Amino acid sequence: QVQLVQSGGGSVQAGGSLRLSCAASGDDYSGNCMAWFRQAPGKERVGVATLLATIRTTHYAESVRGRFAISRDNANRTTYLQMNSLTPDDTAVYYCASGTQPDGYTWCPLSSTWHYWGQGTQVSVSS
C-alpha cells in the first residue's frame, strides 16, 4: 500500500502564489505518473497537471498552463504543485494522485489509471 499525504494550501488573494506538497510513503512503487486534480464546490473533479516521474514529462490543463508547475523530488518521493497568479476560479479542494500511464505513452494523460489519492487540501483565492 501507498499513502499520499498532502500539505500546503490555504487562503490567498488573487495574484498570489501557493505551493502544495504530496509525500508518498509505504510501498516503494506507486506508479510512474503523478498528478494534481481539483474539485470546486458543486463541480466534478478535474485534472490540472500530470508528470511522468521517470523522464519528467509534464502535461497541464489549459486553464492552468503557464501559471502552475508540477515537479517531483524522487529521492524524497514528494510531488509539488507550484501555483502562481492565482484567481478566484482556482478555488477548490486539490488532490494529488499516483498511477500508471497507458501502454506506449511517454507522458501521463489525465485518463491514466490512478491508484492512490491524497486526502485533499483546500485552496481559497479571494478577489
PDB file of C-alpha atoms in Angstrom:
ATOM      1  CA  GLN A   1       0.000   0.000   0.000  1.00  0.00           C
ATOM      2  CA  VAL A   2       0.976   3.592  -0.629  1.00  0.00           C
ATOM      3  CA  GLN A   3      -0.101   6.602   1.346  1.00  0.00           C
ATOM      4  CA  LEU A   4      -0.110  10.095  -0.130  1.00  0.00           C
ATOM      5  CA  VAL A   5      -0.088  12.868   2.451  1.00  0.00           C
ATOM      6  CA  GLN A   6      -0.712  16.397   1.268  1.00  0.00           C
ATOM      7  CA  SER A   7       0.371  19.670   2.820  1.00  0.00           C
ATOM      8  CA  GLY A   8       0.266  23.303   1.859  1.00  0.00           C
ATOM      9  CA  GLY A   9      -2.697  25.191   0.527  1.00  0.00           C
ATOM     10  CA  GLY A  10      -4.699  27.799   2.396  1.00  0.00           C
ATOM     11  CA  SER A  11      -6.097  31.204   1.537  1.00  0.00           C
ATOM     12  CA  VAL A  12      -4.555  33.840  -0.678  1.00  0.00           C
ATOM     13  CA  GLN A  13      -5.606  36.938  -2.569  1.00  0.00           C
ATOM     14  CA  ALA A  14      -5.890  36.959  -6.328  1.00  0.00           C
ATOM     15  CA  GLY A  15      -2.493  37.220  -7.947  1.00  0.00           C
ATOM     16  CA  GLY A  16      -0.803  35.384  -5.118  1.00  0.00           C
ATOM     17  CA  SER A  17       1.024  32.082  -5.045  1.00  0.00           C
ATOM     18  CA  LEU A  18       0.799  28.835  -3.126  1.00  0.00           C
ATOM     19  CA  ARG A  19       2.678  25.550  -3.181  1.00  0.00           C
ATOM     20  CA  LEU A  20       1.161  22.168  -2.490  1.00  0.00           C
ATOM     21  CA  SER A  21       3.165  19.117  -1.472  1.00  0.00           C
ATOM     22  CA  CYS A  22       2.315  15.440  -1.695  1.00  0.00           C
ATOM     23  CA  ALA A  23       4.573  12.993   0.134  1.00  0.00           C
ATOM     24  CA  ALA A  24       4.403   9.284  -0.625  1.00  0.00           C
ATOM     25  CA  SER A  25       5.113   6.583   1.914  1.00  0.00           C
ATOM     26  CA  GLY A  26       4.674   2.834   2.109  1.00  0.00           C
ATOM     27  CA  ASP A  27       5.445   0.540  -0.807  1.00  0.00           C
ATOM     28  CA  ASP A  28       8.309   1.702  -2.983  1.00  0.00           C
ATOM     29  CA  TYR A  29       6.357   1.638  -6.215  1.00  0.00           C
ATOM     30  CA  SER A  30       3.260   3.794  -6.605  1.00  0.00           C
ATOM     31  CA  GLY A  31       3.272   4.185 -10.356  1.00  0.00           C
ATOM     32  CA  ASN A  32       5.258   6.358 -12.729  1.00  0.00           C
ATOM     33  CA  CYS A  33       2.642   9.056 -13.010  1.00  0.00           C
ATOM     34  CA  MET A  34       1.874  11.788 -10.544  1.00  0.00           C
ATOM     35  CA  ALA A  35      -0.959  14.244 -10.890  1.00  0.00           C
ATOM     36  CA  TRP A  36      -2.890  17.011  -9.271  1.00  0.00           C
ATOM     37  CA  PHE A  37      -6.652  17.226  -9.558  1.00  0.00           C
ATOM     38  CA  ARG A  38      -9.075  19.751  -8.137  1.00  0.00           C
ATOM     39  CA  GLN A  39     -12.736  19.862  -7.282  1.00  0.00           C
ATOM     40  CA  ALA A  40     -14.582  23.136  -6.967  1.00  0.00           C
ATOM     41  CA  PRO A  41     -17.844  23.343  -4.995  1.00  0.00           C
ATOM     42  CA  GLY A  42     -20.670  21.757  -6.935  1.00  0.00           C
ATOM     43  CA  LYS A  43     -18.387  20.610  -9.749  1.00  0.00           C
ATOM     44  CA  GLU A  44     -16.687  17.403 -10.798  1.00  0.00           C
ATOM     45  CA  ARG A  45     -13.091  16.630 -10.007  1.00  0.00           C
ATOM     46  CA  VAL A  46     -10.837  17.646 -12.895  1.00  0.00           C
ATOM     47  CA  GLY A  47      -7.173  17.155 -13.596  1.00  0.00           C
ATOM     48  CA  VAL A  48      -4.844  20.132 -13.690  1.00  0.00           C
ATOM     49  CA  ALA A  49      -1.343  18.702 -14.102  1.00  0.00           C
ATOM     50  CA  THR A  50       0.475  15.430 -14.589  1.00  0.00           C
ATOM     51  CA  LEU A  51       4.095  14.347 -14.508  1.00  0.00           C
ATOM     52  CA  LEU A  52       5.828  11.180 -15.667  1.00  0.00           C
ATOM     53  CA  ALA A  53       8.376  10.704 -12.899  1.00  0.00           C
ATOM     54  CA  THR A  54      10.947   8.816 -14.983  1.00  0.00           C
ATOM     55  CA  ILE A  55      11.560  11.384 -17.710  1.00  0.00           C
ATOM     56  CA  ARG A  56       9.810  14.378 -16.133  1.00  0.00           C
ATOM     57  CA  THR A  57       7.305  14.848 -18.953  1.00  0.00           C
ATOM     58  CA  THR A  58       4.568  17.207 -17.828  1.00  0.00           C
ATOM     59  CA  HIS A  59       1.057  17.952 -19.026  1.00  0.00           C
ATOM     60  CA  TYR A  60      -1.230  20.787 -17.976  1.00  0.00           C
ATOM     61  CA  ALA A  61      -4.867  21.651 -18.322  1.00  0.00           C
ATOM     62  CA  GLU A  62      -5.393  24.706 -20.471  1.00  0.00           C
ATOM     63  CA  SER A  63      -6.837  26.619 -17.529  1.00  0.00           C
ATOM     64  CA  VAL A  64      -3.568  26.480 -15.559  1.00  0.00           C
ATOM     65  CA  ARG A  65      -0.902  26.260 -18.257  1.00  0.00           C
ATOM     66  CA  GLY A  66       1.749  28.907 -17.721  1.00  0.00           C
ATOM     67  CA  ARG A  67       0.685  29.540 -14.130  1.00  0.00           C
ATOM     68  CA  PHE A  68       1.050  26.163 -12.406  1.00  0.00           C
ATOM     69  CA  ALA A  69       4.094  23.900 -12.340  1.00  0.00           C
ATOM     70  CA  ILE A  70       4.235  20.278 -11.241  1.00  0.00           C
ATOM     71  CA  SER A  71       7.530  18.834 -10.077  1.00  0.00           C
ATOM     72  CA  ARG A  72       8.834  15.893  -8.126  1.00  0.00           C
ATOM     73  CA  ASP A  73      11.711  15.115  -5.831  1.00  0.00           C
ATOM     74  CA  ASN A  74      12.200  11.411  -6.479  1.00  0.00           C
ATOM     75  CA  ALA A  75      14.630  10.978  -3.598  1.00  0.00           C
ATOM     76  CA  ASN A  76      12.004  12.192  -1.124  1.00  0.00           C
ATOM     77  CA  ARG A  77       9.066  10.792  -3.090  1.00  0.00           C
ATOM     78  CA  THR A  78       7.392  14.174  -2.889  1.00  0.00           C
ATOM     79  CA  THR A  79       5.417  15.848  -5.647  1.00  0.00           C
ATOM     80  CA  TYR A  80       4.794  19.572  -5.717  1.00  0.00           C
ATOM     81  CA  LEU A  81       2.354  21.915  -7.375  1.00  0.00           C
ATOM     82  CA  GLN A  82       3.541  25.499  -7.563  1.00  0.00           C
ATOM     83  CA  MET A  83       0.587  27.759  -8.243  1.00  0.00           C
ATOM     84  CA  ASN A  84       1.188  31.345  -9.367  1.00  0.00           C
ATOM     85  CA  SER A  85      -1.079  34.159 -10.495  1.00  0.00           C
ATOM     86  CA  LEU A  86      -3.995  32.574  -8.677  1.00  0.00           C
ATOM     87  CA  THR A  87      -7.535  33.680  -9.442  1.00  0.00           C
ATOM     88  CA  PRO A  88     -10.829  33.017  -7.629  1.00  0.00           C
ATOM     89  CA  ASP A  89     -11.550  30.374 -10.287  1.00  0.00           C
ATOM     90  CA  ASP A  90      -8.707  28.328  -8.820  1.00  0.00           C
ATOM     91  CA  THR A  91     -10.605  27.927  -5.555  1.00  0.00           C
ATOM     92  CA  ALA A  92     -11.094  24.213  -4.965  1.00  0.00           C
ATOM     93  CA  VAL A  93     -10.034  21.199  -2.974  1.00  0.00           C
ATOM     94  CA  TYR A  94      -6.848  19.903  -4.549  1.00  0.00           C
ATOM     95  CA  TYR A  95      -5.921  16.219  -4.612  1.00  0.00           C
ATOM     96  CA  CYS A  96      -2.693  14.538  -5.571  1.00  0.00           C
ATOM     97  CA  ALA A  97      -2.699  11.107  -7.178  1.00  0.00           C
ATOM     98  CA  SER A  98      -0.244   8.490  -8.329  1.00  0.00           C
ATOM     99  CA  GLY A  99      -0.794   5.956 -11.034  1.00  0.00           C
ATOM    100  CA  THR A 100       0.254   4.359 -14.302  1.00  0.00           C
ATOM    101  CA  GLN A 101       0.138   5.690 -17.838  1.00  0.00           C
ATOM    102  CA  PRO A 102      -1.413   3.686 -20.703  1.00  0.00           C
ATOM    103  CA  ASP A 103       0.913   1.360 -22.589  1.00  0.00           C
ATOM    104  CA  GLY A 104       3.152   3.135 -25.052  1.00  0.00           C
ATOM    105  CA  TYR A 105       2.717   6.594 -23.588  1.00  0.00           C
ATOM    106  CA  THR A 106       5.739   8.708 -22.760  1.00  0.00           C
ATOM    107  CA  TRP A 107       3.618  11.101 -20.777  1.00  0.00           C
ATOM    108  CA  CYS A 108       0.717  10.803 -18.375  1.00  0.00           C
ATOM    109  CA  PRO A 109      -2.691  11.704 -19.749  1.00  0.00           C
ATOM    110  CA  LEU A 110      -5.420  12.526 -17.280  1.00  0.00           C
ATOM    111  CA  SER A 111      -7.062   9.268 -18.364  1.00  0.00           C
ATOM    112  CA  SER A 112      -4.193   7.298 -16.803  1.00  0.00           C
ATOM    113  CA  THR A 113      -5.076   4.779 -14.121  1.00  0.00           C
ATOM    114  CA  TRP A 114      -4.849   6.485 -10.763  1.00  0.00           C
ATOM    115  CA  HIS A 115      -4.160   4.016  -7.974  1.00  0.00           C
ATOM    116  CA  TYR A 116      -3.686   6.210  -4.932  1.00  0.00           C
ATOM    117  CA  TRP A 117      -5.050   9.546  -3.788  1.00  0.00           C
ATOM    118  CA  GLY A 118      -4.110  12.139  -1.223  1.00  0.00           C
ATOM    119  CA  GLN A 119      -6.548  13.392   1.378  1.00  0.00           C
ATOM    120  CA  GLY A 120      -7.232  16.713  -0.316  1.00  0.00           C
ATOM    121  CA  THR A 121      -6.347  20.242   0.692  1.00  0.00           C
ATOM    122  CA  GLN A 122      -8.351  23.434   0.376  1.00  0.00           C
ATOM    123  CA  VAL A 123      -7.133  26.328  -1.736  1.00  0.00           C
ATOM    124  CA  SER A 124      -9.173  29.516  -1.482  1.00  0.00           C
ATOM    125  CA  VAL A 125      -8.476  32.576  -3.604  1.00  0.00           C
ATOM    126  CA  SER A 126     -10.241  35.846  -2.839  1.00  0.00           C
ATOM    127  CA  SER A 127     -10.698  38.716  -5.262  1.00  0.00           C
TER     128      SER A 127
END
